[in-house]
PDB file of C-alpha atoms in Angstrom:
ATOM      1  CA  MET A 126     -47.768-108.300  29.295  1.00  0.00           C
ATOM      2  CA  VAL A 127     -45.601-105.431  28.030  1.00  0.00           C
ATOM      3  CA  GLN A 128     -46.827-103.863  24.796  1.00  0.00           C
ATOM      4  CA  PHE A 129     -44.305-102.515  22.300  1.00  0.00           C
ATOM      5  CA  LYS A 130     -45.082-100.003  19.584  1.00  0.00           C
ATOM      6  CA  THR A 131     -44.005-101.881  16.498  1.00  0.00           C
ATOM      7  CA  THR A 132     -44.924-102.394  12.883  1.00  0.00           C
ATOM      8  CA  ASN A 133     -44.297-106.133  13.189  1.00  0.00           C
ATOM      9  CA  SER A 134     -46.235-106.994  16.321  1.00  0.00           C
ATOM     10  CA  LYS A 135     -45.610-110.743  15.895  1.00  0.00           C
ATOM     11  CA  ARG A 136     -41.811-110.418  15.888  1.00  0.00           C
ATOM     12  CA  TYR A 137     -40.291-111.395  19.230  1.00  0.00           C
ATOM     13  CA  SER A 138     -36.829-112.407  18.020  1.00  0.00           C
ATOM     14  CA  PRO A 139     -33.996-109.885  18.151  1.00  0.00           C
ATOM     15  CA  TYR A 140     -32.257-108.996  14.901  1.00  0.00           C
ATOM     16  CA  LYS A 141     -29.274-111.115  13.879  1.00  0.00           C
ATOM     17  CA  ASN A 142     -25.820-109.547  13.694  1.00  0.00           C
ATOM     18  CA  PHE A 143     -24.720-111.059  10.376  1.00  0.00           C
ATOM     19  CA  ARG A 144     -26.711-108.858   7.943  1.00  0.00           C
ATOM     20  CA  PHE A 145     -25.309-105.341   7.646  1.00  0.00           C
ATOM     21  CA  LEU A 146     -23.972-102.809   5.175  1.00  0.00           C
ATOM     22  CA  VAL A 147     -21.319-100.093   5.547  1.00  0.00           C
ATOM     23  CA  TYR A 148     -21.308 -96.875   3.534  1.00  0.00           C
ATOM     24  CA  PHE A 149     -18.253 -94.614   3.472  1.00  0.00           C
ATOM     25  CA  ASN A 150     -20.464 -91.552   2.988  1.00  0.00           C
ATOM     26  CA  GLU A 151     -23.855 -90.978   4.667  1.00  0.00           C
ATOM     27  CA  ASP A 152     -25.529 -90.194   1.346  1.00  0.00           C
ATOM     28  CA  SER A 153     -23.896 -92.978  -0.679  1.00  0.00           C
ATOM     29  CA  THR A 154     -26.074 -95.595  -2.327  1.00  0.00           C
ATOM     30  CA  LEU A 155     -23.216 -98.082  -2.829  1.00  0.00           C
ATOM     31  CA  PRO A 156     -22.008-100.041   0.210  1.00  0.00           C
ATOM     32  CA  VAL A 157     -18.327-100.780   0.806  1.00  0.00           C
ATOM     33  CA  ALA A 158     -17.577-104.198  -0.655  1.00  0.00           C
ATOM     34  CA  GLY A 159     -17.054-107.230   1.537  1.00  0.00           C
ATOM     35  CA  VAL A 160     -17.044-105.860   5.091  1.00  0.00           C
ATOM     36  CA  SER A 161     -17.439-108.986   7.239  1.00  0.00           C
ATOM     37  CA  LYS A 162     -16.930-107.679  10.768  1.00  0.00           C
ATOM     38  CA  ILE A 163     -17.489-104.407  12.632  1.00  0.00           C
ATOM     39  CA  SER A 164     -16.521-103.822  16.242  1.00  0.00           C
ATOM     40  CA  ALA A 165     -19.150-102.568  18.695  1.00  0.00           C
ATOM     41  CA  LEU A 166     -20.373 -98.965  18.733  1.00  0.00           C
ATOM     42  CA  LYS A 167     -19.458 -97.966  22.255  1.00  0.00           C
ATOM     43  CA  ARG A 168     -19.340 -94.743  24.231  1.00  0.00           C
ATOM     44  CA  THR A 169     -18.245 -94.153  27.806  1.00  0.00           C
ATOM     45  CA  THR A 170     -19.014 -91.150  29.985  1.00  0.00           C
ATOM     46  CA  GLU A 171     -16.509 -90.484  32.744  1.00  0.00           C
ATOM     47  CA  VAL A 172     -17.758 -90.073  36.284  1.00  0.00           C
ATOM     48  CA  VAL A 173     -16.839 -86.867  38.126  1.00  0.00           C
ATOM     49  CA  GLU A 174     -16.957 -87.355  41.886  1.00  0.00           C
ATOM     50  CA  HIS A 175     -17.295 -84.437  44.279  1.00  0.00           C
ATOM     51  CA  ARG A 176     -18.286 -83.758  47.867  1.00  0.00           C
ATOM     52  CA  ALA A 177     -20.037 -80.880  49.509  1.00  0.00           C
ATOM     53  CA  GLY A 178     -17.970 -79.045  52.141  1.00  0.00           C
ATOM     54  CA  GLY A 179     -20.484 -79.573  54.934  1.00  0.00           C
ATOM     55  CA  ASP A 180     -21.187 -83.248  54.086  1.00  0.00           C
ATOM     56  CA  SER A 181     -17.975 -85.268  54.271  1.00  0.00           C
ATOM     57  CA  ASN A 182     -19.733 -88.664  54.256  1.00  0.00           C
ATOM     58  CA  THR A 183     -21.447 -88.456  50.859  1.00  0.00           C
ATOM     59  CA  VAL A 184     -19.762 -88.597  47.468  1.00  0.00           C
ATOM     60  CA  TYR A 185     -21.853 -87.104  44.678  1.00  0.00           C
ATOM     61  CA  LYS A 186     -21.437 -88.237  41.093  1.00  0.00           C
ATOM     62  CA  SER A 187     -21.934 -86.239  37.890  1.00  0.00           C
ATOM     63  CA  PRO A 188     -21.346 -87.025  34.225  1.00  0.00           C
ATOM     64  CA  GLY A 189     -18.038 -85.847  32.789  1.00  0.00           C
ATOM     65  CA  GLN A 190     -16.501 -86.131  29.327  1.00  0.00           C
ATOM     66  CA  THR A 191     -17.886 -88.689  26.903  1.00  0.00           C
ATOM     67  CA  LYS A 192     -15.469 -90.716  24.780  1.00  0.00           C
ATOM     68  CA  PHE A 193     -16.290 -92.831  21.753  1.00  0.00           C
ATOM     69  CA  GLU A 194     -14.344 -96.057  21.202  1.00  0.00           C
ATOM     70  CA  PRO A 195     -12.630 -96.557  17.841  1.00  0.00           C
ATOM     71  CA  ILE A 196     -14.459 -98.757  15.328  1.00  0.00           C
ATOM     72  CA  THR A 197     -12.710-101.634  13.563  1.00  0.00           C
ATOM     73  CA  LEU A 198     -13.810-102.784  10.098  1.00  0.00           C
ATOM     74  CA  GLU A 199     -12.588-106.103   8.685  1.00  0.00           C
ATOM     75  CA  ARG A 200     -12.980-107.731   5.307  1.00  0.00           C
ATOM     76  CA  GLY A 201     -11.313-110.328   3.145  1.00  0.00           C
ATOM     77  CA  VAL A 202      -8.495-109.096   0.907  1.00  0.00           C
ATOM     78  CA  THR A 203      -9.724-108.389  -2.643  1.00  0.00           C
ATOM     79  CA  GLN A 204      -8.766-106.096  -5.513  1.00  0.00           C
ATOM     80  CA  ASP A 205     -11.152-103.399  -4.189  1.00  0.00           C
ATOM     81  CA  GLU A 206      -9.010-100.443  -3.055  1.00  0.00           C
ATOM     82  CA  GLU A 207     -11.474 -98.438  -0.902  1.00  0.00           C
ATOM     83  CA  PHE A 208      -9.711 -99.293   2.403  1.00  0.00           C
ATOM     84  CA  LYS A 209      -6.286 -98.378   0.970  1.00  0.00           C
ATOM     85  CA  LYS A 210      -7.508 -95.144  -0.663  1.00  0.00           C
ATOM     86  CA  TRP A 211      -9.027 -93.886   2.584  1.00  0.00           C
ATOM     87  CA  ALA A 212      -6.042 -94.941   4.698  1.00  0.00           C
ATOM     88  CA  ASN A 213      -3.679 -93.163   2.274  1.00  0.00           C
ATOM     89  CA  LYS A 214      -5.507 -89.860   2.834  1.00  0.00           C
ATOM     90  CA  VAL A 215      -4.099 -89.831   6.381  1.00  0.00           C
ATOM     91  CA  TRP A 216      -0.614 -91.023   5.457  1.00  0.00           C
ATOM     92  CA  SER A 217       1.028 -90.627   2.094  1.00  0.00           C
ATOM     93  CA  ARG A 218       4.733 -90.335   1.399  1.00  0.00           C
ATOM     94  CA  ASN A 219       5.921 -87.513  -0.814  1.00  0.00           C
ATOM     95  CA  SER A 220       9.601 -87.337  -1.863  1.00  0.00           C
ATOM     96  CA  GLU A 221       9.714 -83.549  -1.459  1.00  0.00           C
ATOM     97  CA  ASN A 222       7.679 -83.007   1.715  1.00  0.00           C
ATOM     98  CA  GLY A 223       7.776 -86.358   3.550  1.00  0.00           C
ATOM     99  CA  GLN A 224       4.514 -87.493   5.142  1.00  0.00           C
ATOM    100  CA  LEU A 225       1.367 -85.739   3.950  1.00  0.00           C
ATOM    101  CA  VAL A 226      -2.274 -85.670   5.071  1.00  0.00           C
ATOM    102  CA  SER A 227      -5.125 -84.933   2.667  1.00  0.00           C
ATOM    103  CA  LEU A 228      -6.619 -82.237   4.899  1.00  0.00           C
ATOM    104  CA  LYS A 229      -9.554 -81.539   2.596  1.00  0.00           C
ATOM    105  CA  ASP A 230     -11.035 -85.049   2.643  1.00  0.00           C
ATOM    106  CA  PHE A 231      -9.310 -87.431   5.080  1.00  0.00           C
ATOM    107  CA  ARG A 232     -12.461 -87.448   7.246  1.00  0.00           C
ATOM    108  CA  LYS A 233     -15.688 -89.176   6.216  1.00  0.00           C
ATOM    109  CA  ASN A 234     -19.124 -89.557   7.741  1.00  0.00           C
ATOM    110  CA  ILE A 235     -19.946 -93.248   7.533  1.00  0.00           C
ATOM    111  CA  ARG A 236     -23.204 -95.137   7.920  1.00  0.00           C
ATOM    112  CA  ILE A 237     -23.821 -98.649   9.228  1.00  0.00           C
ATOM    113  CA  VAL A 238     -27.163-100.289   8.396  1.00  0.00           C
ATOM    114  CA  LEU A 239     -28.450-103.424  10.130  1.00  0.00           C
ATOM    115  CA  GLN A 240     -30.802-105.594   8.082  1.00  0.00           C
ATOM    116  CA  ASN A 241     -33.332-108.250   9.033  1.00  0.00           C
ATOM    117  CA  GLU A 242     -33.190-111.774   7.614  1.00  0.00           C
ATOM    118  CA  ALA A 243     -35.119-110.620   4.513  1.00  0.00           C
ATOM    119  CA  GLY A 244     -32.524-107.932   3.722  1.00  0.00           C
ATOM    120  CA  GLN A 245     -34.706-104.991   4.803  1.00  0.00           C
ATOM    121  CA  ALA A 246     -32.991-102.095   6.585  1.00  0.00           C
ATOM    122  CA  VAL A 247     -34.188-102.047  10.210  1.00  0.00           C
ATOM    123  CA  LEU A 248     -31.650 -99.914  12.068  1.00  0.00           C
ATOM    124  CA  GLY A 249     -28.905 -97.505  11.065  1.00  0.00           C
ATOM    125  CA  TYR A 250     -26.194 -95.414  12.684  1.00  0.00           C
ATOM    126  CA  ASN A 251     -24.365 -92.387  11.315  1.00  0.00           C
ATOM    127  CA  ILE A 252     -20.794 -92.019  12.556  1.00  0.00           C
ATOM    128  CA  SER A 253     -19.329 -88.500  12.440  1.00  0.00           C
ATOM    129  CA  ARG A 254     -15.969 -87.181  11.253  1.00  0.00           C
ATOM    130  CA  CYS A 255     -14.200 -90.526  10.888  1.00  0.00           C
ATOM    131  CA  TRP A 256     -10.574 -91.008   9.916  1.00  0.00           C
ATOM    132  CA  VAL A 257      -8.272 -94.026   9.659  1.00  0.00           C
ATOM    133  CA  SER A 258      -5.776 -94.425  12.508  1.00  0.00           C
ATOM    134  CA  GLU A 259      -4.663 -97.965  11.652  1.00  0.00           C
ATOM    135  CA  TYR A 260      -4.595 -99.883   8.374  1.00  0.00           C
ATOM    136  CA  GLN A 261      -3.680-103.531   7.950  1.00  0.00           C
ATOM    137  CA  ALA A 262      -3.244-104.252   4.234  1.00  0.00           C
ATOM    138  CA  LEU A 263      -2.364-107.925   4.750  1.00  0.00           C
ATOM    139  CA  PRO A 264      -2.493-110.198   7.784  1.00  0.00           C
ATOM    140  CA  GLU A 265       0.294-112.484   8.892  1.00  0.00           C
ATOM    141  CA  LEU A 266       0.593-115.001   6.075  1.00  0.00           C
ATOM    142  CA  ASP A 267       0.855-118.721   6.910  1.00  0.00           C
ATOM    143  CA  ALA A 268       1.078-121.390   4.208  1.00  0.00           C
ATOM    144  CA  SER A 269      -0.197-124.071   6.603  1.00  0.00           C
ATOM    145  CA  ALA A 270      -3.273-122.112   7.734  1.00  0.00           C
ATOM    146  CA  ASN A 271      -6.770-122.689   6.436  1.00  0.00           C
ATOM    147  CA  SER A 272      -8.165-119.150   6.605  1.00  0.00           C
ATOM    148  CA  ILE A 273      -9.009-115.967   4.714  1.00  0.00           C
ATOM    149  CA  ALA A 274      -6.566-113.066   4.352  1.00  0.00           C
ATOM    150  CA  ILE A 275      -8.144-110.121   6.239  1.00  0.00           C
ATOM    151  CA  GLN A 276      -7.736-106.368   5.703  1.00  0.00           C
ATOM    152  CA  MET A 277      -8.502-104.107   8.632  1.00  0.00           C
ATOM    153  CA  LEU A 278      -9.211-100.420   9.283  1.00  0.00           C
ATOM    154  CA  VAL A 279      -9.350 -98.845  12.732  1.00  0.00           C
ATOM    155  CA  ILE A 280     -11.452 -95.699  12.565  1.00  0.00           C
ATOM    156  CA  GLN A 281     -11.365 -92.814  15.017  1.00  0.00           C
ATOM    157  CA  HIS A 282     -14.500 -90.694  15.133  1.00  0.00           C
ATOM    158  CA  GLU A 283     -16.307 -87.963  17.030  1.00  0.00           C
ATOM    159  CA  GLY A 284     -19.546 -89.750  17.818  1.00  0.00           C
ATOM    160  CA  TRP A 285     -22.486 -91.649  16.442  1.00  0.00           C
ATOM    161  CA  GLU A 286     -26.232 -91.362  16.473  1.00  0.00           C
ATOM    162  CA  GLN A 287     -29.089 -93.518  15.307  1.00  0.00           C
ATOM    163  CA  ASP A 288     -30.394 -92.790  11.814  1.00  0.00           C
ATOM    164  CA  GLU A 289     -34.023 -91.871  12.505  1.00  0.00           C
ATOM    165  CA  ASP A 290     -34.870 -92.062   8.778  1.00  0.00           C
ATOM    166  CA  ILE A 291     -34.684 -95.865   8.879  1.00  0.00           C
ATOM    167  CA  LYS A 292     -38.047 -97.159  10.032  1.00  0.00           C
ATOM    168  CA  GLU A 293     -39.229-100.685  10.665  1.00  0.00           C
ATOM    169  CA  GLN A 294     -40.953-102.097   7.586  1.00  0.00           C
ATOM    170  CA  ASP A 295     -43.644-104.737   7.231  1.00  0.00           C
ATOM    171  CA  GLU A 296     -41.866-108.074   7.089  1.00  0.00           C
ATOM    172  CA  PRO A 297     -42.479-110.128   3.957  1.00  0.00           C
ATOM    173  CA  SER A 298     -44.689-113.197   4.066  1.00  0.00           C
ATOM    174  CA  PHE A 299     -44.876-116.101   1.614  1.00  0.00           C
ATOM    175  CA  GLU A 300     -48.544-116.999   1.100  1.00  0.00           C
TER     176      GLU A 300
END
């Protein structure tokens, strides 16, 4: 049997994907309100193929550039303006100068924290130098639909890494 180094040696179930928090700054203690869906954290490294001059039958492969996929955040429409405020730092209309970008602070480092069923942080990722490339303030509205109005941000970024400060904790027990 394979042995895993773990604090909770009796846990065999993977973590669920419905308990998570999003912070718009790595050091923030207040999560962004109401985020209900986050797209996958995904990176792809291109393959560089080459051949040696004396060996025309073999194609060698090496890693090339790594690209990080944009991240999409979704939440129900509320009066909270955090999505709009951040999106407006990339695009804001000014009558004198036209479109403006808030160069000083349009980028943020964000943090995503996965929780176990008891609400304990079990895994976290820090995403670097994020900025909003797409903002959906309201979805298509349909009076005959039975659904929630969803706001959406598409975030471009320059990479992510696991937050090593988040460690597995002893799981609570009711005895």
